Amino acid sequence: MFRQHGIRDFLKDYDFKLIFLVVSLSMLGVFAIGSVKPSLQGRQLMGMALGVFLMLTVSFIDYHLILKLYWVIYFFNIILLGLVLTPLGDDGGGAQRWLDLKVIRFQPSELAKILLILFFAQFIMVNREKLNSFGIILLSLLLIAIPMVLVVKEDLSTTIIIAIVFCIVMYIGGLSYKLIFAVLAVTIPVAVIFLTMVIQPDQEILKDYQQRRILAWLYPDEYKDTEAYQQNNSMMAIGSGQLFGKGYNNNEIGSVKSGNFISEAQTDFIFAIIGEEWGFIGSCFIIILQFLIALECALIGWKARDMAGHVIAGGVAGLVCFQSFINIGVATGLVPNTGLPLPFVSYGLTSLVSMYLGIGFVLNVRWVSRRARNDWNVTN
């Protein structure tokens, strides 16, 4: 049982710094979205308000209570992902990734990232002594394979992020370095073979639009008027912003926004708008905020009181870090066009609310850990 805590203890135990970083980044995203499409600014603000409410609510519910339902969380996630493949699923952005329930329309794959972190936090906690056994590793792979198979039919890029997050949480959970190096020794050659196969004209592994995105990244000049069009314009927009940018909400005819050189720039290519309007300095500020959020989550995970706390906070840190890297990598031409949103910045209520939900659990990990540590110090 926890001892009674006063307002001073609350102020010490609660991570207001993380909240400030997340809300600040989200507000910058609201401004960027308003510059691209003012009609969506109000909706993003509503999504942000809902996200903050859920974040604060979850942050005060002991995560151990929620993790007791980890199998319920897992199968609920599978059901949602499966429903997308039924007539309830809706096409968006060239892939069927939306679930339309009439009263609400959202992307289960965005929520799946957080739900899978929660599930594996408790799964690893329960099986931490046997994590490196053949049976548990095989079961872990099976458990992650099922949602990945469902998501890959909807969205390849989200599947990649889920795979990365799975690797992170397994590493945090204590997976043997020998196994990690063995997996890398197999994965890297397989990835090269996979890339070689999917660019062949008669391949049947990827959908046509997915293959074209990879080809456009490898051969941008050949696809400059089609699949590479947006990515090329994104890089030009970022470069044109130079050091200080062209100015917020500018109306220059040659800008990406005014010239409509990037469709739906408020989502996947929001970083191009930031680079053009806010320049190198503004772009770096966004990157620094993303880094500080990921770093704060990682530090909370490092100081957590148990393995589940380590995995939750570390998993969310990895999610923010790698998804930010891939989104910005797309905007700058480092990686193929994937369709991933920039955490807390891109327009998209499901992504925004899901990320806030993840931060809520990280806040809770810190709050519970600090309270437990303080109580232990008092009693000893």
Short mmCIF file of C-alpha atoms in Angstrom, two decimals:
data_model
loop_
_atom_site.label_atom_id
_atom_site.label_comp_id
_atom_site.label_asym_id
_atom_site.label_seq_id
_atom_site.Cartn_x
_atom_site.Cartn_y
_atom_site.Cartn_z
CA MET A 1 0.00 0.00 0.00
CA PHE A 2 1.14 3.53 -0.76
CA ARG A 3 1.35 6.07 2.04
CA GLN A 4 -0.67 9.28 1.77
CA HIS A 5 0.93 11.70 -0.66
CA GLY A 6 0.55 15.47 -0.52
CA ILE A 7 0.63 18.05 -3.27
CA ARG A 8 4.40 18.46 -2.88
CA ASP A 9 4.94 14.73 -3.42
CA PHE A 10 2.66 14.84 -6.46
CA LEU A 11 4.61 17.70 -8.03
CA LYS A 12 7.86 15.78 -7.48
CA ASP A 13 6.57 12.42 -8.72
CA TYR A 14 4.66 13.56 -11.80
CA ASP A 15 6.60 14.23 -15.03
CA PHE A 16 5.36 17.67 -16.11
CA LYS A 17 8.43 18.04 -18.32
CA LEU A 18 7.31 15.22 -20.61
CA ILE A 19 3.81 16.70 -20.80
CA PHE A 20 5.27 20.09 -21.72
CA LEU A 21 7.41 18.57 -24.48
CA VAL A 22 4.53 16.58 -25.99
CA VAL A 23 1.99 19.42 -25.84
CA SER A 24 4.51 21.90 -27.28
CA LEU A 25 5.27 19.60 -30.21
CA SER A 26 1.55 19.01 -30.80
CA MET A 27 0.83 22.75 -30.83
CA LEU A 28 3.55 23.26 -33.43
CA GLY A 29 1.85 20.53 -35.45
CA VAL A 30 -1.49 22.33 -35.13
CA PHE A 31 0.09 25.52 -36.50
CA ALA A 32 1.75 23.64 -39.37
CA ILE A 33 -1.52 21.91 -40.28
CA GLY A 34 -3.37 25.23 -40.13
CA SER A 35 -0.93 26.65 -42.65
CA VAL A 36 -1.58 23.78 -45.09
CA LYS A 37 -5.32 23.34 -44.61
CA PRO A 38 -6.97 25.71 -42.09
CA SER A 39 -10.21 23.71 -42.15
CA LEU A 40 -8.46 20.81 -40.39
CA GLN A 41 -6.86 22.85 -37.63
CA GLY A 42 -9.94 22.70 -35.42
CA ARG A 43 -10.22 18.91 -35.79
CA GLN A 44 -6.56 18.47 -34.86
CA LEU A 45 -7.12 20.64 -31.78
CA MET A 46 -10.08 18.46 -30.82
CA GLY A 47 -7.94 15.34 -31.28
CA MET A 48 -5.23 16.91 -29.17
CA ALA A 49 -7.73 17.73 -26.41
CA LEU A 50 -9.01 14.14 -26.44
CA GLY A 51 -5.44 12.84 -26.43
CA VAL A 52 -4.45 15.01 -23.46
CA PHE A 53 -7.56 13.86 -21.56
CA LEU A 54 -6.78 10.18 -22.18
CA MET A 55 -3.11 10.73 -21.37
CA LEU A 56 -3.89 12.30 -18.01
CA THR A 57 -6.55 9.69 -17.20
CA VAL A 58 -4.30 6.74 -17.98
CA SER A 59 -1.36 8.31 -16.14
CA PHE A 60 -3.19 7.88 -12.80
CA ILE A 61 -4.30 4.27 -13.28
CA ASP A 62 -1.64 1.87 -12.04
CA TYR A 63 -0.38 0.15 -15.19
CA HIS A 64 -0.16 -3.17 -13.32
CA LEU A 65 -3.97 -3.23 -13.08
CA ILE A 66 -4.34 -2.75 -16.84
CA LEU A 67 -1.61 -5.26 -17.69
CA LYS A 68 -3.48 -7.99 -15.81
CA LEU A 69 -5.82 -7.96 -18.84
CA TYR A 70 -2.96 -8.42 -21.29
CA TRP A 71 -4.59 -11.32 -23.12
CA VAL A 72 -7.81 -9.32 -23.43
CA ILE A 73 -5.74 -6.45 -24.86
CA TYR A 74 -4.11 -8.81 -27.36
CA PHE A 75 -7.31 -10.39 -28.68
CA PHE A 76 -9.13 -7.05 -28.73
CA ASN A 77 -6.30 -5.77 -30.92
CA ILE A 78 -6.55 -8.79 -33.24
CA ILE A 79 -10.33 -8.34 -33.58
CA LEU A 80 -9.96 -4.67 -34.52
CA LEU A 81 -7.27 -5.45 -37.11
CA GLY A 82 -9.34 -8.29 -38.53
CA LEU A 83 -12.45 -6.10 -38.88
CA VAL A 84 -10.53 -3.82 -41.25
CA LEU A 85 -10.44 -6.70 -43.75
CA THR A 86 -14.23 -7.09 -43.61
CA PRO A 87 -16.86 -4.86 -45.28
CA LEU A 88 -16.46 -2.54 -42.29
CA GLY A 89 -12.98 -1.68 -43.59
CA ASP A 90 -12.55 1.47 -45.62
CA ASP A 91 -9.92 2.49 -48.17
CA GLY A 92 -7.74 5.50 -47.46
CA GLY A 93 -4.52 6.63 -49.12
CA GLY A 94 -4.39 3.64 -51.44
CA ALA A 95 -4.70 0.99 -48.72
CA GLN A 96 -7.56 -0.47 -46.73
CA ARG A 97 -6.49 0.55 -43.24
CA TRP A 98 -9.56 2.30 -41.81
CA LEU A 99 -12.39 0.87 -39.72
CA ASP A 100 -15.67 2.67 -40.35
CA LEU A 101 -18.20 2.09 -37.55
CA LYS A 102 -20.49 4.92 -38.76
CA VAL A 103 -20.19 6.84 -35.50
CA ILE A 104 -16.39 6.72 -35.61
CA ARG A 105 -13.75 6.11 -38.27
CA PHE A 106 -10.22 5.26 -37.18
CA GLN A 107 -7.07 3.25 -37.98
CA PRO A 108 -6.70 0.17 -35.76
CA SER A 109 -3.10 -0.26 -36.94
CA GLU A 110 -2.12 3.00 -35.18
CA LEU A 111 -3.68 1.85 -31.92
CA ALA A 112 -2.09 -1.60 -32.41
CA LYS A 113 1.39 -0.15 -31.88
CA ILE A 114 0.52 0.88 -28.32
CA LEU A 115 -1.59 -2.19 -27.51
CA LEU A 116 1.20 -4.54 -28.59
CA ILE A 117 3.70 -2.71 -26.39
CA LEU A 118 1.34 -3.18 -23.43
CA PHE A 119 0.76 -6.84 -24.22
CA PHE A 120 4.43 -7.72 -24.57
CA ALA A 121 5.30 -5.70 -21.46
CA GLN A 122 3.27 -8.13 -19.37
CA PHE A 123 4.10 -11.18 -21.51
CA ILE A 124 7.83 -10.56 -21.03
CA MET A 125 7.29 -9.81 -17.33
CA VAL A 126 5.54 -13.15 -16.84
CA ASN A 127 8.08 -15.11 -18.87
CA ARG A 128 11.26 -13.13 -18.15
CA GLU A 129 13.04 -16.14 -16.63
CA LYS A 130 12.39 -18.21 -19.77
CA LEU A 131 12.61 -15.44 -22.36
CA ASN A 132 15.62 -16.98 -24.11
CA SER A 133 14.15 -20.47 -24.26
CA PHE A 134 13.20 -21.87 -27.64
CA GLY A 135 9.53 -22.24 -26.66
CA ILE A 136 9.03 -18.65 -25.48
CA ILE A 137 10.89 -17.18 -28.46
CA LEU A 138 8.78 -19.26 -30.84
CA LEU A 139 5.59 -18.23 -29.03
CA SER A 140 6.66 -14.57 -29.11
CA LEU A 141 7.26 -14.75 -32.85
CA LEU A 142 3.88 -16.37 -33.38
CA LEU A 143 2.11 -13.75 -31.25
CA ILE A 144 3.68 -10.87 -33.17
CA ALA A 145 3.26 -12.60 -36.54
CA ILE A 146 -0.55 -12.71 -36.30
CA PRO A 147 -1.07 -8.92 -36.03
CA MET A 148 1.74 -8.32 -38.53
CA VAL A 149 0.05 -10.54 -41.12
CA LEU A 150 -3.19 -8.63 -40.61
CA VAL A 151 -1.48 -5.23 -40.79
CA VAL A 152 0.69 -6.03 -43.82
CA LYS A 153 -2.49 -6.56 -45.84
CA GLU A 154 -3.45 -3.01 -44.88
CA ASP A 155 -0.19 -1.11 -44.50
CA LEU A 156 3.38 -2.34 -45.09
CA SER A 157 4.99 0.69 -43.42
CA THR A 158 3.11 0.16 -40.15
CA THR A 159 4.11 -3.51 -40.27
CA ILE A 160 7.77 -2.45 -40.40
CA ILE A 161 7.31 -0.14 -37.40
CA ILE A 162 5.57 -2.91 -35.43
CA ALA A 163 8.46 -5.26 -36.23
CA ILE A 164 10.99 -2.66 -35.06
CA VAL A 165 9.09 -2.02 -31.83
CA PHE A 166 8.85 -5.78 -31.21
CA CYS A 167 12.62 -6.09 -31.56
CA ILE A 168 13.09 -3.19 -29.13
CA VAL A 169 10.82 -4.61 -26.43
CA MET A 170 12.39 -8.06 -26.75
CA TYR A 171 15.85 -6.51 -26.39
CA ILE A 172 14.74 -4.52 -23.34
CA GLY A 173 13.16 -7.68 -21.94
CA GLY A 174 16.57 -9.35 -21.87
CA LEU A 175 16.89 -11.27 -25.12
CA SER A 176 20.34 -12.84 -25.39
CA TYR A 177 22.93 -10.92 -27.42
CA LYS A 178 23.85 -14.18 -29.14
CA LEU A 179 20.30 -14.50 -30.41
CA ILE A 180 20.23 -10.84 -31.47
CA PHE A 181 23.42 -11.21 -33.52
CA ALA A 182 22.12 -14.47 -34.99
CA VAL A 183 18.89 -12.77 -36.05
CA LEU A 184 20.83 -9.86 -37.58
CA ALA A 185 23.06 -12.30 -39.44
CA VAL A 186 19.94 -13.77 -41.04
CA THR A 187 17.82 -10.63 -41.35
CA ILE A 188 20.27 -8.43 -43.24
CA PRO A 189 20.88 -10.88 -46.12
CA VAL A 190 17.14 -11.68 -46.22
CA ALA A 191 16.35 -7.96 -46.45
CA VAL A 192 18.75 -7.57 -49.37
CA ILE A 193 17.24 -10.60 -51.13
CA PHE A 194 13.74 -9.30 -50.42
CA LEU A 195 14.56 -5.89 -51.92
CA THR A 196 16.07 -7.57 -54.98
CA MET A 197 12.97 -9.70 -55.46
CA VAL A 198 10.33 -6.99 -55.01
CA ILE A 199 11.81 -4.73 -57.69
CA GLN A 200 11.44 -7.45 -60.33
CA PRO A 201 8.68 -6.77 -62.90
CA ASP A 202 6.81 -10.02 -62.27
CA GLN A 203 6.99 -10.03 -58.46
CA GLU A 204 3.86 -10.92 -56.49
CA ILE A 205 5.11 -10.16 -52.98
CA LEU A 206 4.07 -6.51 -52.77
CA LYS A 207 1.14 -4.63 -54.20
CA ASP A 208 1.83 -2.58 -57.31
CA TYR A 209 1.73 0.79 -55.55
CA GLN A 210 4.15 -0.49 -52.87
CA GLN A 211 6.59 -1.71 -55.51
CA ARG A 212 6.37 1.59 -57.39
CA ARG A 213 7.25 3.53 -54.22
CA ILE A 214 10.43 1.48 -53.79
CA LEU A 215 11.33 1.85 -57.49
CA ALA A 216 10.70 5.59 -57.27
CA TRP A 217 13.12 5.80 -54.37
CA LEU A 218 15.79 3.78 -56.20
CA TYR A 219 15.26 5.49 -59.58
CA PRO A 220 13.78 8.94 -58.84
CA ASP A 221 14.52 10.35 -62.30
CA GLU A 222 12.47 7.64 -64.01
CA TYR A 223 9.47 8.31 -61.75
CA LYS A 224 9.85 12.06 -61.34
CA ASP A 225 6.37 12.75 -62.73
CA THR A 226 4.61 9.91 -60.89
CA GLU A 227 5.55 8.12 -57.66
CA ALA A 228 8.68 10.22 -57.00
CA TYR A 229 6.85 13.49 -57.63
CA GLN A 230 5.89 14.21 -54.03
CA GLN A 231 9.18 13.10 -52.52
CA ASN A 232 11.21 15.20 -54.98
CA ASN A 233 9.04 18.24 -54.29
CA SER A 234 9.37 17.63 -50.58
CA MET A 235 13.16 17.75 -50.78
CA MET A 236 13.05 20.91 -52.90
CA ALA A 237 10.65 22.53 -50.43
CA ILE A 238 12.89 21.77 -47.47
CA GLY A 239 15.94 23.07 -49.33
CA SER A 240 14.13 26.24 -50.40
CA GLY A 241 13.42 27.10 -46.77
CA GLN A 242 17.17 27.66 -46.21
CA LEU A 243 18.09 28.83 -42.70
CA PHE A 244 15.04 30.75 -41.50
CA GLY A 245 12.31 29.62 -43.93
CA LYS A 246 9.90 31.54 -46.12
CA GLY A 247 7.69 32.47 -43.20
CA TYR A 248 4.70 30.88 -41.54
CA ASN A 249 1.54 30.68 -43.66
CA ASN A 250 3.25 32.40 -46.58
CA ASN A 251 1.47 32.77 -49.91
CA GLU A 252 4.40 32.49 -52.31
CA ILE A 253 3.21 31.08 -55.63
CA GLY A 254 6.19 28.76 -55.89
CA SER A 255 5.73 27.23 -52.44
CA VAL A 256 4.67 23.61 -51.95
CA LYS A 257 1.46 24.68 -50.25
CA SER A 258 0.34 27.32 -52.74
CA GLY A 259 1.46 25.35 -55.79
CA ASN A 260 -0.19 22.13 -54.53
CA PHE A 261 3.00 20.20 -55.36
CA ILE A 262 2.31 17.71 -52.56
CA SER A 263 -1.15 16.26 -52.07
CA GLU A 264 -2.34 15.98 -48.45
CA ALA A 265 0.84 17.63 -47.20
CA GLN A 266 -0.67 17.91 -43.72
CA THR A 267 -0.18 14.18 -43.15
CA ASP A 268 2.89 12.25 -44.33
CA PHE A 269 4.80 15.29 -45.67
CA ILE A 270 4.14 17.81 -42.92
CA PHE A 271 7.91 18.04 -42.39
CA ALA A 272 8.24 19.47 -45.92
CA ILE A 273 5.91 22.33 -44.95
CA ILE A 274 7.88 22.90 -41.74
CA GLY A 275 11.18 22.92 -43.64
CA GLU A 276 9.90 25.34 -46.24
CA GLU A 277 8.15 27.77 -43.90
CA TRP A 278 10.31 27.51 -40.76
CA GLY A 279 13.64 26.72 -42.39
CA PHE A 280 16.57 24.72 -41.07
CA ILE A 281 16.21 26.17 -37.58
CA GLY A 282 12.51 25.29 -37.33
CA SER A 283 13.14 21.79 -38.70
CA CYS A 284 15.90 21.19 -36.17
CA PHE A 285 13.61 22.39 -33.39
CA ILE A 286 11.02 19.76 -34.35
CA ILE A 287 13.70 17.05 -34.47
CA ILE A 288 15.08 18.11 -31.07
CA LEU A 289 11.61 17.96 -29.50
CA GLN A 290 11.06 14.45 -30.89
CA PHE A 291 14.47 13.41 -29.57
CA LEU A 292 13.83 14.89 -26.12
CA ILE A 293 10.47 13.09 -25.87
CA ALA A 294 12.06 9.77 -26.83
CA LEU A 295 14.96 10.40 -24.45
CA GLU A 296 12.65 11.24 -21.55
CA CYS A 297 10.64 8.06 -22.16
CA ALA A 298 13.86 6.02 -22.31
CA LEU A 299 15.09 7.51 -19.02
CA ILE A 300 11.77 6.73 -17.36
CA GLY A 301 12.04 3.16 -18.61
CA TRP A 302 15.59 2.86 -17.32
CA LYS A 303 14.48 3.94 -13.82
CA ALA A 304 11.24 1.90 -13.80
CA ARG A 305 10.58 -0.38 -10.84
CA ASP A 306 9.98 -3.56 -12.85
CA MET A 307 10.42 -5.15 -16.26
CA ALA A 308 6.93 -4.20 -17.44
CA GLY A 309 7.72 -0.55 -16.77
CA HIS A 310 11.04 -0.87 -18.61
CA VAL A 311 9.29 -2.34 -21.66
CA ILE A 312 6.40 0.16 -21.77
CA ALA A 313 8.53 3.28 -21.53
CA GLY A 314 11.32 1.86 -23.71
CA GLY A 315 8.84 0.64 -26.32
CA VAL A 316 7.15 4.05 -26.58
CA ALA A 317 10.58 5.71 -26.78
CA GLY A 318 11.53 3.41 -29.66
CA LEU A 319 8.22 4.03 -31.40
CA VAL A 320 8.61 7.82 -31.25
CA CYS A 321 12.25 7.65 -32.29
CA PHE A 322 11.99 5.28 -35.26
CA GLN A 323 8.67 6.56 -36.61
CA SER A 324 10.04 10.12 -36.52
CA PHE A 325 13.19 8.98 -38.29
CA ILE A 326 11.26 7.18 -41.04
CA ASN A 327 8.80 10.06 -41.60
CA ILE A 328 11.58 12.65 -41.80
CA GLY A 329 13.61 10.20 -43.88
CA VAL A 330 10.77 10.04 -46.41
CA ALA A 331 10.50 13.83 -46.56
CA THR A 332 14.25 14.14 -47.14
CA GLY A 333 14.59 11.21 -49.55
CA LEU A 334 16.53 8.91 -47.21
CA VAL A 335 13.94 6.11 -47.31
CA PRO A 336 11.10 5.15 -49.70
CA ASN A 337 7.70 6.80 -49.31
CA THR A 338 5.98 4.86 -46.53
CA GLY A 339 2.89 6.78 -45.47
CA LEU A 340 3.83 7.02 -41.77
CA PRO A 341 2.76 10.13 -39.83
CA LEU A 342 5.20 12.29 -37.89
CA PRO A 343 4.37 11.63 -34.20
CA PHE A 344 2.37 14.44 -32.54
CA VAL A 345 2.76 16.66 -35.63
CA SER A 346 1.02 15.12 -38.67
CA TYR A 347 -2.72 15.45 -39.13
CA GLY A 348 -4.52 12.27 -38.12
CA LEU A 349 -6.63 11.84 -35.01
CA THR A 350 -6.04 8.11 -34.54
CA SER A 351 -2.27 8.51 -34.64
CA LEU A 352 -2.35 11.56 -32.38
CA VAL A 353 -4.64 10.06 -29.75
CA SER A 354 -2.78 6.72 -29.80
CA MET A 355 0.57 8.44 -29.22
CA TYR A 356 -0.91 10.43 -26.33
CA LEU A 357 -2.23 7.17 -24.90
CA GLY A 358 1.28 5.73 -25.05
CA ILE A 359 2.70 8.79 -23.29
CA GLY A 360 0.01 8.40 -20.63
CA PHE A 361 1.32 4.93 -19.81
CA VAL A 362 4.89 6.24 -19.70
CA LEU A 363 3.81 8.95 -17.25
CA ASN A 364 2.14 6.28 -15.16
CA VAL A 365 5.30 4.15 -15.12
CA ARG A 366 7.25 7.09 -13.73
CA TRP A 367 4.55 8.08 -11.23
CA VAL A 368 4.13 4.54 -9.87
CA SER A 369 7.89 3.98 -9.74
CA ARG A 370 8.59 7.25 -7.94
CA ARG A 371 5.82 6.66 -5.40
CA ALA A 372 7.03 3.14 -4.71
CA ARG A 373 10.63 4.34 -4.31
CA ASN A 374 9.60 7.16 -1.97
CA ASP A 375 7.50 4.80 0.14
CA TRP A 376 10.39 2.34 0.38
CA ASN A 377 12.73 5.14 1.52
CA VAL A 378 10.23 6.21 4.21
CA THR A 379 9.69 2.69 5.56
CA ASN A 380 13.43 1.96 5.59
#
